[in-house]
Tab-separated table of N, CA, C and O in Angstrom:
chain	number	residue	atom	x	y	z
B	1	UNK	N	34.631	-7.761	-21.562
B	1	UNK	CA	34.234	-6.394	-21.810
B	1	UNK	C	32.875	-6.151	-21.174
B	1	UNK	O	31.922	-6.882	-21.422
B	2	UNK	N	32.770	-5.132	-20.376
B	2	UNK	CA	31.518	-4.804	-19.697
B	2	UNK	C	30.544	-4.185	-20.688
B	2	UNK	O	30.923	-3.404	-21.552
B	3	UNK	N	29.336	-4.560	-20.535
B	3	UNK	CA	28.287	-4.047	-21.402
B	3	UNK	C	27.685	-2.798	-20.782
B	3	UNK	O	27.319	-2.795	-19.615
B	4	UNK	N	27.579	-1.755	-21.543
B	4	UNK	CA	27.016	-0.508	-21.035
B	4	UNK	C	25.586	-0.372	-21.519
B	4	UNK	O	25.271	-0.694	-22.659
B	5	UNK	N	24.753	0.101	-20.622
B	5	UNK	CA	23.352	0.302	-20.957
B	5	UNK	C	23.081	1.785	-21.121
B	5	UNK	O	23.573	2.597	-20.343
B	6	UNK	N	22.299	2.090	-22.104
B	6	UNK	CA	21.931	3.482	-22.311
B	6	UNK	C	20.866	3.874	-21.304
B	6	UNK	O	19.938	3.108	-21.043
B	7	UNK	N	20.981	5.054	-20.778
B	7	UNK	CA	20.029	5.532	-19.793
B	7	UNK	C	18.652	5.760	-20.424
B	7	UNK	O	17.634	5.420	-19.859
B	8	UNK	N	18.631	6.337	-21.591
B	8	UNK	CA	17.368	6.613	-22.286
B	8	UNK	C	17.265	5.736	-23.521
B	8	UNK	O	18.233	5.563	-24.248
B	9	UNK	N	16.098	5.221	-23.747
B	9	UNK	CA	15.891	4.349	-24.898
B	9	UNK	C	15.880	5.129	-26.207
B	9	UNK	O	15.980	4.553	-27.270
B	10	UNK	N	15.732	6.428	-26.143
B	10	UNK	CA	15.754	7.236	-27.345
B	10	UNK	C	14.389	7.426	-27.991
B	10	UNK	O	14.258	8.167	-28.940
B	11	UNK	N	13.366	6.739	-27.481
B	11	UNK	CA	12.027	6.886	-28.021
B	11	UNK	C	11.339	8.125	-27.469
B	11	UNK	O	11.891	8.828	-26.621
B	12	UNK	N	10.163	8.405	-27.938
B	12	UNK	CA	9.440	9.568	-27.432
B	12	UNK	C	9.074	9.389	-25.961
B	12	UNK	O	8.726	8.290	-25.532
B	13	UNK	N	9.192	10.454	-25.221
B	13	UNK	CA	8.863	10.429	-23.802
B	13	UNK	C	7.478	11.023	-23.601
B	13	UNK	O	7.069	11.939	-24.312
B	14	UNK	N	6.787	10.507	-22.592
B	14	UNK	CA	5.471	11.033	-22.259
B	14	UNK	C	5.614	12.270	-21.391
B	14	UNK	O	6.488	12.337	-20.529
B	15	UNK	N	4.725	13.221	-21.608
B	15	UNK	CA	4.662	14.376	-20.714
B	15	UNK	C	4.086	13.898	-19.380
B	15	UNK	O	3.487	12.813	-19.307
B	16	UNK	N	4.212	14.677	-18.327
B	16	UNK	CA	3.617	14.273	-17.051
B	16	UNK	C	2.108	14.024	-17.164
B	16	UNK	O	1.590	13.078	-16.574
B	17	UNK	N	1.416	14.838	-17.936
B	17	UNK	CA	-0.031	14.664	-18.104
B	17	UNK	C	-0.342	13.366	-18.848
B	17	UNK	O	-1.286	12.657	-18.508
B	18	UNK	N	0.435	13.067	-19.868
B	18	UNK	CA	0.240	11.831	-20.616
B	18	UNK	C	0.498	10.612	-19.734
B	18	UNK	O	-0.232	9.628	-19.803
B	19	UNK	N	1.517	10.699	-18.907
B	19	UNK	CA	1.841	9.586	-18.009
B	19	UNK	C	0.714	9.355	-17.001
B	19	UNK	O	0.380	8.198	-16.699
B	20	UNK	N	0.117	10.418	-16.518
B	20	UNK	CA	-1.009	10.285	-15.589
B	20	UNK	C	-2.190	9.613	-16.281
B	20	UNK	O	-2.812	8.698	-15.732
B	21	UNK	N	-2.483	10.031	-17.501
B	21	UNK	CA	-3.594	9.421	-18.245
B	21	UNK	C	-3.307	7.952	-18.541
B	21	UNK	O	-4.201	7.106	-18.422
B	22	UNK	N	-2.080	7.635	-18.900
B	22	UNK	CA	-1.703	6.247	-19.157
B	22	UNK	C	-1.891	5.405	-17.896
B	22	UNK	O	-2.440	4.304	-17.955
B	23	UNK	N	-1.453	5.913	-16.775
B	23	UNK	CA	-1.603	5.190	-15.510
B	23	UNK	C	-3.053	5.003	-15.128
B	23	UNK	O	-3.453	3.929	-14.654
B	24	UNK	N	-3.852	6.029	-15.359
B	24	UNK	CA	-5.274	5.967	-14.991
B	24	UNK	C	-6.024	4.906	-15.789
B	24	UNK	O	-6.748	4.090	-15.219
B	25	UNK	N	-5.840	4.886	-17.113
B	25	UNK	CA	-6.562	3.896	-17.913
B	25	UNK	C	-6.018	2.497	-17.649
B	25	UNK	O	-6.772	1.524	-17.631
B	26	UNK	N	-4.719	2.393	-17.395
B	26	UNK	CA	-4.132	1.080	-17.104
B	26	UNK	C	-4.678	0.515	-15.804
B	26	UNK	O	-5.048	-0.665	-15.730
B	27	UNK	N	-4.736	1.324	-14.773
B	27	UNK	CA	-5.259	0.867	-13.486
B	27	UNK	C	-6.721	0.461	-13.585
B	27	UNK	O	-7.134	-0.562	-13.027
B	28	UNK	N	-7.515	1.259	-14.288
B	28	UNK	CA	-8.934	0.936	-14.440
B	28	UNK	C	-9.102	-0.368	-15.217
B	28	UNK	O	-9.903	-1.224	-14.829
B	29	UNK	N	-8.345	-0.520	-16.287
B	29	UNK	CA	-8.461	-1.733	-17.099
B	29	UNK	C	-8.057	-2.973	-16.300
B	29	UNK	O	-8.732	-4.002	-16.359
B	30	UNK	N	-6.987	-2.884	-15.535
B	30	UNK	CA	-6.555	-4.027	-14.723
B	30	UNK	C	-7.587	-4.348	-13.657
B	30	UNK	O	-7.909	-5.521	-13.430
B	31	UNK	N	-8.149	-3.332	-13.039
B	31	UNK	CA	-9.165	-3.554	-12.003
B	31	UNK	C	-10.412	-4.207	-12.578
B	31	UNK	O	-11.032	-5.058	-11.932
B	32	UNK	N	-10.793	-3.831	-13.785
B	32	UNK	CA	-12.015	-4.350	-14.407
B	32	UNK	C	-11.824	-5.672	-15.130
B	32	UNK	O	-12.750	-6.478	-15.192
B	33	UNK	N	-10.635	-5.870	-15.712
B	33	UNK	CA	-10.441	-7.010	-16.611
B	33	UNK	C	-9.396	-8.022	-16.150
B	33	UNK	O	-9.324	-9.112	-16.717
B	34	UNK	N	-8.572	-7.653	-15.183
B	34	UNK	CA	-7.409	-8.478	-14.847
B	34	UNK	C	-6.263	-8.118	-15.773
B	34	UNK	O	-6.470	-7.542	-16.846
B	35	UNK	N	-5.060	-8.464	-15.373
B	35	UNK	CA	-3.869	-8.000	-16.090
B	35	UNK	C	-3.819	-8.453	-17.550
B	35	UNK	O	-3.588	-7.639	-18.447
B	36	UNK	N	-4.020	-9.736	-17.807
B	36	UNK	CA	-3.890	-10.239	-19.181
B	36	UNK	C	-4.929	-9.626	-20.120
B	36	UNK	O	-4.607	-9.193	-21.225
B	37	UNK	N	-6.169	-9.587	-19.684
B	37	UNK	CA	-7.222	-9.017	-20.524
B	37	UNK	C	-7.080	-7.506	-20.660
B	37	UNK	O	-7.454	-6.935	-21.681
B	38	UNK	N	-6.539	-6.850	-19.629
B	38	UNK	CA	-6.307	-5.404	-19.709
B	38	UNK	C	-5.286	-5.091	-20.794
B	38	UNK	O	-5.471	-4.154	-21.572
B	39	UNK	N	-4.233	-5.879	-20.855
B	39	UNK	CA	-3.208	-5.673	-21.883
B	39	UNK	C	-3.821	-5.813	-23.272
B	39	UNK	O	-3.583	-4.994	-24.161
B	40	UNK	N	-4.630	-6.841	-23.447
B	40	UNK	CA	-5.280	-7.055	-24.747
B	40	UNK	C	-6.216	-5.898	-25.088
B	40	UNK	O	-6.232	-5.413	-26.228
B	41	UNK	N	-6.996	-5.448	-24.115
B	41	UNK	CA	-7.921	-4.335	-24.346
B	41	UNK	C	-7.166	-3.059	-24.704
B	41	UNK	O	-7.495	-2.383	-25.678
B	42	UNK	N	-6.165	-2.716	-23.916
B	42	UNK	CA	-5.445	-1.459	-24.108
B	42	UNK	C	-4.664	-1.413	-25.405
B	42	UNK	O	-4.553	-0.357	-26.034
B	43	UNK	N	-4.122	-2.544	-25.831
B	43	UNK	CA	-3.257	-2.567	-27.007
B	43	UNK	C	-3.936	-3.004	-28.288
B	43	UNK	O	-3.340	-2.922	-29.359
B	44	UNK	N	-5.174	-3.456	-28.186
B	44	UNK	CA	-5.890	-3.893	-29.373
B	44	UNK	C	-6.623	-2.746	-30.040
B	44	UNK	O	-7.140	-1.849	-29.377
B	45	UNK	N	-6.660	-2.767	-31.358
B	45	UNK	CA	-7.428	-1.743	-32.090
B	45	UNK	C	-8.905	-1.960	-31.819
B	45	UNK	O	-9.416	-3.066	-31.953
B	46	UNK	N	-9.591	-0.912	-31.422
B	46	UNK	CA	-11.020	-0.997	-31.154
B	46	UNK	C	-11.783	-0.269	-32.254
B	46	UNK	O	-11.530	0.921	-32.510
B	47	UNK	N	-12.691	-0.991	-32.903
B	47	UNK	CA	-13.467	-0.400	-34.005
B	47	UNK	C	-14.327	0.766	-33.538
B	47	UNK	O	-14.456	1.766	-34.239
B	48	UNK	N	-14.938	0.656	-32.367
B	48	UNK	CA	-15.800	1.732	-31.858
B	48	UNK	C	-15.014	3.026	-31.654
B	48	UNK	O	-15.533	4.120	-31.904
B	49	UNK	N	-13.776	2.904	-31.195
B	49	UNK	CA	-12.938	4.084	-30.974
B	49	UNK	C	-12.155	4.485	-32.212
B	49	UNK	O	-11.718	5.624	-32.333
B	50	UNK	N	-11.918	3.528	-33.094
B	50	UNK	CA	-11.113	3.797	-34.276
B	50	UNK	C	-9.621	3.852	-33.989
B	50	UNK	O	-8.852	4.381	-34.786
B	51	UNK	N	-9.213	3.309	-32.841
B	51	UNK	CA	-7.807	3.342	-32.448
B	51	UNK	C	-7.591	2.393	-31.276
B	51	UNK	O	-8.539	1.773	-30.789
B	52	UNK	N	-6.352	2.319	-30.814
B	52	UNK	CA	-6.065	1.566	-29.592
B	52	UNK	C	-6.486	2.419	-28.395
B	52	UNK	O	-6.139	3.601	-28.333
B	53	UNK	N	-7.205	1.859	-27.427
B	53	UNK	CA	-7.613	2.636	-26.260
B	53	UNK	C	-6.443	3.308	-25.543
B	53	UNK	O	-6.558	4.461	-25.106
B	54	UNK	N	-5.318	2.633	-25.445
B	54	UNK	CA	-4.162	3.218	-24.761
B	54	UNK	C	-3.665	4.465	-25.488
B	54	UNK	O	-3.363	5.483	-24.860
B	55	UNK	N	-3.599	4.412	-26.802
B	55	UNK	CA	-3.142	5.572	-27.575
B	55	UNK	C	-4.073	6.762	-27.372
B	55	UNK	O	-3.606	7.896	-27.202
B	56	UNK	N	-5.373	6.513	-27.406
B	56	UNK	CA	-6.327	7.600	-27.210
B	56	UNK	C	-6.223	8.202	-25.823
B	56	UNK	O	-6.283	9.419	-25.651
B	57	UNK	N	-6.093	7.345	-24.821
B	57	UNK	CA	-6.008	7.827	-23.442
B	57	UNK	C	-4.763	8.688	-23.245
B	57	UNK	O	-4.821	9.709	-22.551
B	58	UNK	N	-3.662	8.292	-23.839
B	58	UNK	CA	-2.431	9.068	-23.713
B	58	UNK	C	-2.547	10.398	-24.450
B	58	UNK	O	-2.068	11.432	-23.976
B	59	UNK	N	-3.219	10.389	-25.575
B	59	UNK	CA	-3.285	11.543	-26.466
B	59	UNK	C	-3.963	12.765	-25.846
B	59	UNK	O	-3.495	13.892	-26.011
B	60	UNK	N	-5.082	12.558	-25.147
B	60	UNK	CA	-5.831	13.710	-24.636
B	60	UNK	C	-6.794	13.295	-23.529
B	60	UNK	O	-7.092	12.110	-23.371
B	61	UNK	N	-7.290	14.293	-22.813
B	61	UNK	CA	-8.286	14.041	-21.769
B	61	UNK	C	-9.565	13.480	-22.387
B	61	UNK	O	-10.208	12.595	-21.807
B	62	UNK	N	-9.935	13.967	-23.565
B	62	UNK	CA	-11.134	13.456	-24.238
B	62	UNK	C	-10.934	12.001	-24.655
B	62	UNK	O	-11.858	11.187	-24.552
B	63	UNK	N	-9.731	11.657	-25.106
B	63	UNK	CA	-9.434	10.275	-25.464
B	63	UNK	C	-9.467	9.361	-24.252
B	63	UNK	O	-9.959	8.236	-24.326
B	64	UNK	N	-8.955	9.850	-23.125
B	64	UNK	CA	-9.017	9.090	-21.879
B	64	UNK	C	-10.466	8.831	-21.507
B	64	UNK	O	-10.839	7.704	-21.175
B	65	UNK	N	-11.277	9.849	-21.583
B	65	UNK	CA	-12.696	9.696	-21.237
B	65	UNK	C	-13.370	8.675	-22.152
B	65	UNK	O	-14.139	7.831	-21.680
B	66	UNK	N	-13.097	8.730	-23.434
B	66	UNK	CA	-13.699	7.787	-24.383
B	66	UNK	C	-13.265	6.353	-24.074
B	66	UNK	O	-14.088	5.430	-24.086
B	67	UNK	N	-11.986	6.161	-23.787
B	67	UNK	CA	-11.480	4.819	-23.475
B	67	UNK	C	-12.072	4.309	-22.161
B	67	UNK	O	-12.456	3.142	-22.054
B	68	UNK	N	-12.154	5.184	-21.162
B	68	UNK	CA	-12.756	4.797	-19.880
B	68	UNK	C	-14.225	4.425	-20.063
B	68	UNK	O	-14.683	3.423	-19.504
B	69	UNK	N	-14.951	5.218	-20.811
B	69	UNK	CA	-16.374	4.950	-21.015
B	69	UNK	C	-16.591	3.632	-21.736
B	69	UNK	O	-17.478	2.858	-21.365
B	70	UNK	N	-15.784	3.360	-22.743
B	70	UNK	CA	-15.888	2.091	-23.460
B	70	UNK	C	-15.630	0.915	-22.506
B	70	UNK	O	-16.376	-0.049	-22.500
B	71	UNK	N	-14.611	1.046	-21.699
B	71	UNK	CA	-14.278	-0.002	-20.745
B	71	UNK	C	-15.405	-0.211	-19.740
B	71	UNK	O	-15.810	-1.340	-19.455
B	72	UNK	N	-15.939	0.869	-19.228
B	72	UNK	CA	-17.039	0.759	-18.264
B	72	UNK	C	-18.290	0.170	-18.905
B	72	UNK	O	-18.978	-0.666	-18.307
B	73	UNK	N	-18.579	0.576	-20.130
B	73	UNK	CA	-19.737	0.023	-20.846
B	73	UNK	C	-19.591	-1.472	-21.057
B	73	UNK	O	-20.546	-2.232	-20.924
B	74	UNK	N	-18.389	-1.904	-21.379
B	74	UNK	CA	-18.157	-3.319	-21.661
B	74	UNK	C	-18.083	-4.190	-20.416
B	74	UNK	O	-18.202	-5.406	-20.500
B	75	UNK	N	-17.854	-3.565	-19.272
B	75	UNK	CA	-17.730	-4.340	-18.035
B	75	UNK	C	-18.880	-4.077	-17.065
B	75	UNK	O	-18.798	-4.431	-15.893
B	76	UNK	N	-19.912	-3.460	-17.570
B	76	UNK	CA	-21.099	-3.236	-16.732
B	76	UNK	C	-20.897	-2.226	-15.635
B	76	UNK	O	-21.460	-2.353	-14.562
B	77	UNK	N	-20.133	-1.213	-15.908
B	77	UNK	CA	-19.838	-0.280	-14.852
B	77	UNK	C	-20.389	1.049	-15.057
B	77	UNK	O	-20.431	1.946	-14.364
């Protein structure tokens, strides 16, 4: 019996603006920290932000700015 895959996972989809913000913070984090450390930074709860940097960046332009600034501050940029 052939296994069929669903086209959509059924989870919430990002708007085009959210996807751009997600890509922007991900690229900056990888450039500054390397892939493994970027994943940890983006997905870890940050006390200074009160949330995960990735969630904030996706949520709004202000959240993206806050996550970028934190990353730059922590990496001497």
